[in-house]
Amino acid sequence: MNINWYPGHMKKTKDLLQENLKLVNIVIEVIDARIPISSKNPDFDNLFRDKKRLIVLNKYDLADPNLNKAWEAYYKSKGWSVVLYNSTNNKELRKLDNAIAEASKEIVERYKKRGLLNRTIKAMIVGIPNVGKSTLINSLAKRKSAKTGNMPGVTKGKQWIRLTGNIDLLDTPGILWPKFDDDKLALNLAFTGAIRDEVIVLEEISLKFVEKMIELNKVDAILEKYDIEQGEKPLDILDNIAYKKGFLLNKTEIDYLRVANLLFNDFRNGKLGNITLEKPEELN
Ligand SMILES: Nc1nc2c(ncn2[C@@H]2O[C@H](COP(=O)(O)OP(=O)(O)O)[C@@H](O)[C@H]2O)c(=O)[nH]1
Ligand SMILES: [Mg+2]
């Protein structure tokens, strides 16, 4: 299997990110709680080594509650601040405020010791595509509609959002690319929608997805959702969904693309339940 995916504007965006990094003291790294390994490029650790880090395990509402706890503990053990977050639920904003305040505490203390009392903390959001960066920024921006405007020494047009606790957040996220180390990683990104569906062969990926669900002991979620039998081979599951739903071309041939679209829509919207595809043990 081969996922061909190379964004042409990669270098330009990376340069911009590097430039913006110089302006901030906190990096808020958004990752997808369903794929905490695959959505977190190991290069980030080098890129952000001099910055205070807050890891946002976003979309935790779609992920497995037990594994959410395990991942939270894992990243905390690395010495980073961590928060489980749902960017689509404004009721959770305070949780994010608290996490950012907690992450910036040390920096505030350092400023205080140097007599810098009203210095704002500057933060930026980074992450790979589709983890929820824009949703997160928009929810913060909507609440605090007051933008602080251009700041001296900052590239013209750059906007900052003033958060509680004297924190300024850059309103444009830093986009990073996932690392396609192996097929497993690329598949996880495809399953969750981090790679645009146009560039992957959805029919092929849906079979891999079924295999993954079998491996995770989560195949029952699919069988129950579509009220089907498992059959003998993973492919039988796709066939059985098609028969059940009447997804047939010319009344005989199975419309695998339609099956794949249904399956991924349901998985990505949490309709197959709370599923996390990766466990902390995989990193040891
Ligand atoms: N269920 C759920 N969906 C989310 C969450 N955050 C973002 N999304 C959805 O994920 C998709 C990608 O979000 P977006 O903000 O565009 O990601 P970006 O590419 O990182 O800016 C959108 O459909 C969002 O509505 C979350 O915490 N929970
Ligand atoms: Mg975005």
mmCIF file of C-alpha atoms and ligand atoms in Angstrom:
data_model
loop_
_atom_site.group_PDB
_atom_site.id
_atom_site.type_symbol
_atom_site.label_atom_id
_atom_site.label_comp_id
_atom_site.label_asym_id
_atom_site.label_seq_id
_atom_site.Cartn_x
_atom_site.Cartn_y
_atom_site.Cartn_z
ATOM 1 C CA MET A 1 0.000 0.000 0.000
ATOM 2 C CA ASN A 2 1.241 3.449 -0.787
ATOM 3 C CA ILE A 3 -0.156 6.746 0.351
ATOM 4 C CA ASN A 4 1.173 9.476 -1.889
ATOM 5 C CA TRP A 5 0.852 12.669 -0.042
ATOM 6 C CA TYR A 6 3.149 15.598 -0.334
ATOM 7 C CA PRO A 7 1.918 19.115 0.242
ATOM 8 C CA GLY A 8 3.792 21.531 -1.974
ATOM 9 C CA HIS A 9 3.677 24.450 0.441
ATOM 10 C CA MET A 10 5.392 22.472 3.178
ATOM 11 C CA LYS A 11 8.603 24.493 3.281
ATOM 12 C CA LYS A 12 6.913 27.882 3.281
ATOM 13 C CA THR A 13 4.695 26.928 6.201
ATOM 14 C CA LYS A 14 7.587 25.475 8.125
ATOM 15 C CA ASP A 15 9.580 28.692 7.723
ATOM 16 C CA LEU A 16 6.605 30.692 8.961
ATOM 17 C CA LEU A 17 6.254 28.412 11.940
ATOM 18 C CA GLN A 18 9.942 28.813 12.824
ATOM 19 C CA GLU A 19 9.556 32.564 12.610
ATOM 20 C CA ASN A 20 6.459 32.575 14.818
ATOM 21 C CA LEU A 21 8.110 30.267 17.329
ATOM 22 C CA LYS A 22 10.574 33.050 18.142
ATOM 23 C CA LEU A 23 7.682 35.228 19.297
ATOM 24 C CA VAL A 24 6.208 32.885 21.883
ATOM 25 C CA ASN A 25 7.165 31.262 25.167
ATOM 26 C CA ILE A 26 4.518 28.563 25.230
ATOM 27 C CA VAL A 27 3.689 26.053 22.540
ATOM 28 C CA ILE A 28 0.239 24.519 22.726
ATOM 29 C CA GLU A 29 0.536 21.307 20.786
ATOM 30 C CA VAL A 30 -2.797 19.912 19.673
ATOM 31 C CA ILE A 31 -2.898 16.198 19.009
ATOM 32 C CA ASP A 32 -5.752 13.809 18.255
ATOM 33 C CA ALA A 33 -6.627 11.756 21.338
ATOM 34 C CA ARG A 34 -7.617 8.830 19.095
ATOM 35 C CA ILE A 35 -4.103 8.643 17.605
ATOM 36 C CA PRO A 36 -1.717 10.250 20.116
ATOM 37 C CA ILE A 37 1.338 8.709 18.463
ATOM 38 C CA SER A 38 0.497 9.160 14.799
ATOM 39 C CA SER A 39 -0.726 12.743 15.200
ATOM 40 C CA LYS A 40 2.422 13.753 17.059
ATOM 41 C CA ASN A 41 5.515 14.012 14.937
ATOM 42 C CA PRO A 42 8.577 13.090 17.034
ATOM 43 C CA ASP A 43 10.459 15.957 15.370
ATOM 44 C CA PHE A 44 8.254 18.364 17.331
ATOM 45 C CA ASP A 45 10.176 17.494 20.466
ATOM 46 C CA ASN A 46 13.329 18.898 18.943
ATOM 47 C CA LEU A 47 11.590 21.818 17.297
ATOM 48 C CA PHE A 48 9.979 22.943 20.574
ATOM 49 C CA ARG A 49 12.745 21.896 22.955
ATOM 50 C CA ASP A 50 13.270 25.417 24.331
ATOM 51 C CA LYS A 51 9.595 26.121 24.891
ATOM 52 C CA LYS A 52 7.198 25.376 27.650
ATOM 53 C CA ARG A 53 4.767 22.797 26.259
ATOM 54 C CA LEU A 54 1.094 22.148 26.742
ATOM 55 C CA ILE A 55 -0.201 19.010 25.066
ATOM 56 C CA VAL A 56 -3.891 19.217 24.196
ATOM 57 C CA LEU A 57 -5.343 15.739 23.733
ATOM 58 C CA ASN A 58 -8.127 17.071 21.564
ATOM 59 C CA LYS A 59 -11.235 15.146 20.471
ATOM 60 C CA TYR A 60 -11.064 13.152 23.682
ATOM 61 C CA ASP A 61 -14.863 12.964 23.417
ATOM 62 C CA LEU A 62 -14.372 10.536 20.523
ATOM 63 C CA ALA A 63 -11.639 8.511 22.217
ATOM 64 C CA ASP A 64 -11.650 5.646 24.702
ATOM 65 C CA PRO A 65 -12.009 6.997 28.295
ATOM 66 C CA ASN A 66 -9.527 4.537 29.823
ATOM 67 C CA LEU A 67 -6.928 5.239 27.179
ATOM 68 C CA ASN A 68 -7.530 8.976 27.573
ATOM 69 C CA LYS A 69 -6.407 8.626 31.169
ATOM 70 C CA ALA A 70 -3.454 6.471 30.176
ATOM 71 C CA TRP A 71 -2.311 8.982 27.554
ATOM 72 C CA GLU A 72 -2.752 11.913 29.890
ATOM 73 C CA ALA A 73 -0.563 10.155 32.458
ATOM 74 C CA TYR A 74 1.985 9.206 29.817
ATOM 75 C CA TYR A 75 2.548 12.752 28.590
ATOM 76 C CA LYS A 76 2.547 14.130 32.112
ATOM 77 C CA SER A 77 5.332 11.686 32.911
ATOM 78 C CA LYS A 78 7.337 13.403 30.159
ATOM 79 C CA GLY A 79 7.148 16.607 32.175
ATOM 80 C CA TRP A 80 4.668 18.376 29.920
ATOM 81 C CA SER A 81 1.374 19.965 30.870
ATOM 82 C CA VAL A 82 -1.518 17.962 29.462
ATOM 83 C CA VAL A 83 -5.238 18.567 29.044
ATOM 84 C CA LEU A 84 -7.986 16.357 27.651
ATOM 85 C CA TYR A 85 -10.120 18.652 25.574
ATOM 86 C CA ASN A 86 -13.129 18.889 23.302
ATOM 87 C CA SER A 87 -12.850 22.002 21.151
ATOM 88 C CA THR A 88 -16.435 21.756 19.983
ATOM 89 C CA ASN A 89 -17.806 22.142 23.508
ATOM 90 C CA ASN A 90 -17.546 25.701 24.797
ATOM 91 C CA LYS A 91 -18.361 24.519 28.302
ATOM 92 C CA GLU A 92 -14.834 23.140 28.452
ATOM 93 C CA LEU A 93 -13.132 26.470 27.792
ATOM 94 C CA ARG A 94 -12.341 26.995 31.445
ATOM 95 C CA LYS A 95 -10.484 23.704 31.527
ATOM 96 C CA LEU A 96 -8.265 24.995 28.740
ATOM 97 C CA ASP A 97 -7.783 28.350 30.504
ATOM 98 C CA ASN A 98 -6.661 26.534 33.620
ATOM 99 C CA ALA A 99 -4.295 24.304 31.697
ATOM 100 C CA ILE A 100 -2.700 27.266 29.926
ATOM 101 C CA ALA A 101 -2.409 29.163 33.220
ATOM 102 C CA GLU A 102 -0.808 26.130 34.840
ATOM 103 C CA ALA A 103 1.630 25.730 31.967
ATOM 104 C CA SER A 104 2.646 29.402 32.145
ATOM 105 C CA LYS A 105 3.073 29.556 35.921
ATOM 106 C CA GLU A 106 6.829 29.036 35.869
ATOM 107 C CA ILE A 107 7.359 31.712 33.246
ATOM 108 C CA VAL A 108 5.250 34.200 35.207
ATOM 109 C CA GLU A 109 7.328 33.433 38.307
ATOM 110 C CA ARG A 110 10.536 33.975 36.393
ATOM 111 C CA TYR A 111 9.267 37.314 35.104
ATOM 112 C CA LYS A 112 8.247 38.328 38.618
ATOM 113 C CA LYS A 113 11.691 37.603 39.990
ATOM 114 C CA ARG A 114 13.133 39.882 37.370
ATOM 115 C CA GLY A 115 10.623 42.573 38.302
ATOM 116 C CA LEU A 116 8.656 42.184 35.087
ATOM 117 C CA LEU A 117 5.139 42.298 36.458
ATOM 118 C CA ASN A 118 2.896 43.033 33.544
ATOM 119 C CA ARG A 119 4.677 41.078 30.868
ATOM 120 C CA THR A 120 2.211 38.947 28.903
ATOM 121 C CA ILE A 121 2.878 35.299 28.148
ATOM 122 C CA LYS A 122 2.760 34.534 24.455
ATOM 123 C CA ALA A 123 1.446 31.276 23.149
ATOM 124 C CA MET A 124 0.883 29.632 19.822
ATOM 125 C CA ILE A 125 -1.049 26.590 18.717
ATOM 126 C CA VAL A 126 0.647 23.965 16.596
ATOM 127 C CA GLY A 127 -0.294 20.608 15.189
ATOM 128 C CA ILE A 128 -0.800 18.473 12.121
ATOM 129 C CA PRO A 129 -3.853 19.031 9.886
ATOM 130 C CA ASN A 130 -7.324 18.094 11.153
ATOM 131 C CA VAL A 131 -6.543 17.777 14.858
ATOM 132 C CA GLY A 132 -8.824 20.730 15.641
ATOM 133 C CA LYS A 133 -6.492 23.730 15.779
ATOM 134 C CA SER A 134 -8.882 26.134 14.054
ATOM 135 C CA THR A 135 -11.867 24.973 16.078
ATOM 136 C CA LEU A 136 -9.905 25.540 19.264
ATOM 137 C CA ILE A 137 -8.689 28.994 18.254
ATOM 138 C CA ASN A 138 -12.156 30.026 17.056
ATOM 139 C CA SER A 139 -13.778 29.045 20.318
ATOM 140 C CA LEU A 140 -11.230 31.093 22.242
ATOM 141 C CA ALA A 141 -11.531 33.990 19.831
ATOM 142 C CA LYS A 142 -15.315 34.081 19.966
ATOM 143 C CA ARG A 143 -15.321 34.436 23.695
ATOM 144 C CA LYS A 144 -12.574 36.983 23.888
ATOM 145 C CA SER A 145 -13.583 38.992 20.900
ATOM 146 C CA ALA A 146 -11.056 41.660 21.827
ATOM 147 C CA LYS A 147 -7.995 41.221 19.696
ATOM 148 C CA THR A 148 -4.887 42.916 20.941
ATOM 149 C CA GLY A 149 -3.937 44.066 17.499
ATOM 150 C CA ASN A 150 -0.497 44.315 16.018
ATOM 151 C CA MET A 151 2.327 44.345 18.455
ATOM 152 C CA PRO A 152 5.599 46.098 17.981
ATOM 153 C CA GLY A 153 8.280 43.993 16.411
ATOM 154 C CA VAL A 154 5.750 41.613 15.019
ATOM 155 C CA THR A 155 5.152 41.018 11.329
ATOM 156 C CA LYS A 156 2.402 43.270 10.084
ATOM 157 C CA GLY A 157 -1.031 41.743 10.157
ATOM 158 C CA LYS A 158 -0.348 39.199 12.840
ATOM 159 C CA GLN A 159 -3.185 39.110 15.360
ATOM 160 C CA TRP A 160 -3.167 38.083 18.961
ATOM 161 C CA ILE A 161 -6.067 36.999 21.102
ATOM 162 C CA ARG A 162 -5.953 38.082 24.731
ATOM 163 C CA LEU A 163 -6.801 35.190 27.067
ATOM 164 C CA THR A 164 -7.416 35.232 30.798
ATOM 165 C CA GLY A 165 -4.321 35.383 32.980
ATOM 166 C CA ASN A 166 -2.348 37.816 30.846
ATOM 167 C CA ILE A 167 -1.782 35.417 28.003
ATOM 168 C CA ASP A 168 -1.705 36.350 24.336
ATOM 169 C CA LEU A 169 -2.395 33.704 21.768
ATOM 170 C CA LEU A 170 -1.328 34.010 18.146
ATOM 171 C CA ASP A 171 -4.501 33.631 16.108
ATOM 172 C CA THR A 172 -2.947 31.573 13.316
ATOM 173 C CA PRO A 173 -1.875 28.029 14.079
ATOM 174 C CA GLY A 174 1.423 26.516 13.091
ATOM 175 C CA ILE A 175 0.731 23.666 10.719
ATOM 176 C CA LEU A 176 3.082 20.735 10.822
ATOM 177 C CA TRP A 177 3.158 17.587 8.826
ATOM 178 C CA PRO A 178 2.759 14.128 10.186
ATOM 179 C CA LYS A 179 5.624 11.741 9.842
ATOM 180 C CA PHE A 180 4.972 8.891 7.464
ATOM 181 C CA ASP A 181 7.388 6.484 9.057
ATOM 182 C CA ASP A 182 5.418 3.430 8.182
ATOM 183 C CA ASP A 183 2.117 2.283 6.760
ATOM 184 C CA LYS A 184 0.627 1.835 10.202
ATOM 185 C CA LEU A 185 1.058 5.483 10.984
ATOM 186 C CA ALA A 186 -0.203 6.622 7.602
ATOM 187 C CA LEU A 187 -3.250 4.390 7.961
ATOM 188 C CA ASN A 188 -4.122 5.817 11.363
ATOM 189 C CA LEU A 189 -3.984 9.278 9.861
ATOM 190 C CA ALA A 190 -6.167 8.188 6.977
ATOM 191 C CA PHE A 191 -8.740 6.529 9.253
ATOM 192 C CA THR A 192 -9.223 9.668 11.319
ATOM 193 C CA GLY A 193 -9.360 11.958 8.294
ATOM 194 C CA ALA A 194 -6.021 13.688 8.819
ATOM 195 C CA ILE A 195 -5.112 12.886 5.226
ATOM 196 C CA ARG A 196 -7.603 14.198 2.713
ATOM 197 C CA ASP A 197 -9.752 11.433 1.301
ATOM 198 C CA GLU A 198 -9.060 12.546 -2.273
ATOM 199 C CA VAL A 199 -5.458 11.407 -2.044
ATOM 200 C CA ILE A 200 -6.081 7.987 -0.605
ATOM 201 C CA VAL A 201 -7.797 4.933 -1.998
ATOM 202 C CA LEU A 202 -10.742 4.856 0.340
ATOM 203 C CA GLU A 203 -11.917 1.378 -0.621
ATOM 204 C CA GLU A 204 -8.519 -0.104 0.147
ATOM 205 C CA ILE A 205 -8.212 1.806 3.408
ATOM 206 C CA SER A 206 -11.639 0.665 4.601
ATOM 207 C CA LEU A 207 -10.494 -2.955 4.518
ATOM 208 C CA LYS A 208 -7.445 -1.984 6.571
ATOM 209 C CA PHE A 209 -9.784 -0.239 8.963
ATOM 210 C CA VAL A 210 -11.845 -3.380 9.435
ATOM 211 C CA GLU A 211 -8.629 -5.331 10.082
ATOM 212 C CA LYS A 212 -7.594 -2.722 12.641
ATOM 213 C CA MET A 213 -10.944 -2.992 14.433
ATOM 214 C CA ILE A 214 -10.517 -6.761 14.583
ATOM 215 C CA GLU A 215 -6.999 -6.313 16.004
ATOM 216 C CA LEU A 216 -8.305 -3.901 18.670
ATOM 217 C CA ASN A 217 -11.210 -6.172 19.580
ATOM 218 C CA LYS A 218 -13.581 -3.448 18.465
ATOM 219 C CA VAL A 219 -15.181 -5.207 15.535
ATOM 220 C CA ASP A 220 -18.409 -5.702 17.516
ATOM 221 C CA ALA A 221 -19.000 -1.970 17.270
ATOM 222 C CA ILE A 222 -19.223 -2.362 13.482
ATOM 223 C CA LEU A 223 -21.358 -5.501 13.614
ATOM 224 C CA GLU A 224 -23.815 -3.887 16.006
ATOM 225 C CA LYS A 225 -23.963 -0.580 14.208
ATOM 226 C CA TYR A 226 -24.914 -2.143 10.870
ATOM 227 C CA ASP A 227 -26.625 -5.215 12.270
ATOM 228 C CA ILE A 228 -24.482 -7.654 10.310
ATOM 229 C CA GLU A 229 -22.622 -10.925 10.731
ATOM 230 C CA GLN A 230 -18.830 -10.944 10.834
ATOM 231 C CA GLY A 231 -18.255 -13.668 8.246
ATOM 232 C CA GLU A 232 -14.929 -15.379 7.783
ATOM 233 C CA LYS A 233 -12.720 -12.776 6.174
ATOM 234 C CA PRO A 234 -12.377 -9.078 6.979
ATOM 235 C CA LEU A 235 -13.729 -8.322 3.498
ATOM 236 C CA ASP A 236 -16.970 -10.108 4.375
ATOM 237 C CA ILE A 237 -17.718 -7.283 6.767
ATOM 238 C CA LEU A 238 -17.608 -4.714 3.967
ATOM 239 C CA ASP A 239 -19.712 -7.003 1.755
ATOM 240 C CA ASN A 240 -22.253 -7.540 4.493
ATOM 241 C CA ILE A 241 -22.595 -3.814 5.102
ATOM 242 C CA ALA A 242 -23.172 -3.342 1.367
ATOM 243 C CA TYR A 243 -25.862 -6.048 1.196
ATOM 244 C CA LYS A 244 -27.574 -4.714 4.287
ATOM 245 C CA LYS A 245 -27.590 -1.142 2.984
ATOM 246 C CA GLY A 246 -28.216 -2.043 -0.637
ATOM 247 C CA PHE A 247 -24.973 -0.391 -1.729
ATOM 248 C CA LEU A 248 -24.783 -2.221 -5.059
ATOM 249 C CA LEU A 249 -23.854 -1.060 -8.529
ATOM 250 C CA ASN A 250 -26.058 -2.450 -11.312
ATOM 251 C CA LYS A 251 -27.841 -4.365 -8.567
ATOM 252 C CA THR A 252 -25.007 -6.881 -8.315
ATOM 253 C CA GLU A 253 -21.590 -5.349 -7.888
ATOM 254 C CA ILE A 254 -20.631 -4.070 -4.454
ATOM 255 C CA ASP A 255 -20.158 -0.325 -4.184
ATOM 256 C CA TYR A 256 -17.094 -0.356 -1.933
ATOM 257 C CA LEU A 257 -16.610 3.380 -2.144
ATOM 258 C CA ARG A 258 -20.055 3.952 -0.684
ATOM 259 C CA VAL A 259 -19.375 1.428 2.067
ATOM 260 C CA ALA A 260 -16.061 3.111 2.863
ATOM 261 C CA ASN A 261 -17.666 6.547 3.006
ATOM 262 C CA LEU A 262 -20.329 5.332 5.397
ATOM 263 C CA LEU A 263 -17.861 3.529 7.623
ATOM 264 C CA PHE A 264 -15.445 6.447 7.877
ATOM 265 C CA ASN A 265 -18.191 8.988 8.376
ATOM 266 C CA ASP A 266 -19.517 6.959 11.262
ATOM 267 C CA PHE A 267 -16.106 6.316 12.785
ATOM 268 C CA ARG A 268 -14.969 9.937 12.480
ATOM 269 C CA ASN A 269 -18.194 11.190 14.041
ATOM 270 C CA GLY A 270 -17.970 8.790 16.959
ATOM 271 C CA LYS A 271 -20.935 6.710 15.821
ATOM 272 C CA LEU A 272 -18.988 3.492 16.279
ATOM 273 C CA GLY A 273 -18.347 4.464 19.886
ATOM 274 C CA ASN A 274 -15.298 5.813 21.669
ATOM 275 C CA ILE A 275 -12.287 4.271 20.006
ATOM 276 C CA THR A 276 -8.579 5.002 20.447
ATOM 277 C CA LEU A 277 -6.282 3.401 17.903
ATOM 278 C CA GLU A 278 -3.012 3.622 19.835
ATOM 279 C CA LYS A 279 -1.817 2.673 23.304
ATOM 280 C CA PRO A 280 1.107 4.147 25.299
ATOM 281 C CA GLU A 281 2.679 0.653 25.482
ATOM 282 C CA GLU A 282 3.401 0.883 21.760
ATOM 283 C CA LEU A 283 6.059 3.503 22.531
ATOM 284 C CA ASN A 284 8.086 1.241 24.799
HETATM 285 N N1 LIG B 1 -15.738 15.591 18.233
HETATM 286 C C1 LIG B 1 -14.819 16.564 18.118
HETATM 287 N N2 LIG B 1 -14.592 17.107 16.907
HETATM 288 C C2 LIG B 1 -13.670 18.074 16.829
HETATM 289 C C3 LIG B 1 -12.938 18.536 17.954
HETATM 290 N N3 LIG B 1 -12.098 19.512 17.534
HETATM 291 C C4 LIG B 1 -12.290 19.647 16.211
HETATM 292 N N4 LIG B 1 -13.222 18.789 15.767
HETATM 293 C C5 LIG B 1 -13.648 18.601 14.365
HETATM 294 O O1 LIG B 1 -12.512 18.152 13.638
HETATM 295 C C6 LIG B 1 -12.514 18.679 12.303
HETATM 296 C C7 LIG B 1 -11.197 19.376 12.016
HETATM 297 O O2 LIG B 1 -11.097 20.532 12.830
HETATM 298 P P1 LIG B 1 -10.227 21.813 12.420
HETATM 299 O O3 LIG B 1 -10.363 22.801 13.527
HETATM 300 O O4 LIG B 1 -10.579 22.276 11.057
HETATM 301 O O5 LIG B 1 -8.759 21.192 12.404
HETATM 302 P P2 LIG B 1 -7.380 21.892 11.964
HETATM 303 O O6 LIG B 1 -7.077 21.370 10.596
HETATM 304 O O7 LIG B 1 -6.379 21.393 12.953
HETATM 305 O O8 LIG B 1 -7.565 23.369 12.017
HETATM 306 C C8 LIG B 1 -13.740 19.592 12.235
HETATM 307 O O9 LIG B 1 -14.780 18.861 11.645
HETATM 308 C C9 LIG B 1 -14.051 19.884 13.704
HETATM 309 O O10 LIG B 1 -15.418 20.163 13.913
HETATM 310 C C10 LIG B 1 -13.210 17.923 19.229
HETATM 311 O O11 LIG B 1 -12.592 18.220 20.253
HETATM 312 N N5 LIG B 1 -14.149 16.930 19.232
HETATM 313 MG MG MG B 2 -7.257 24.716 10.421
#
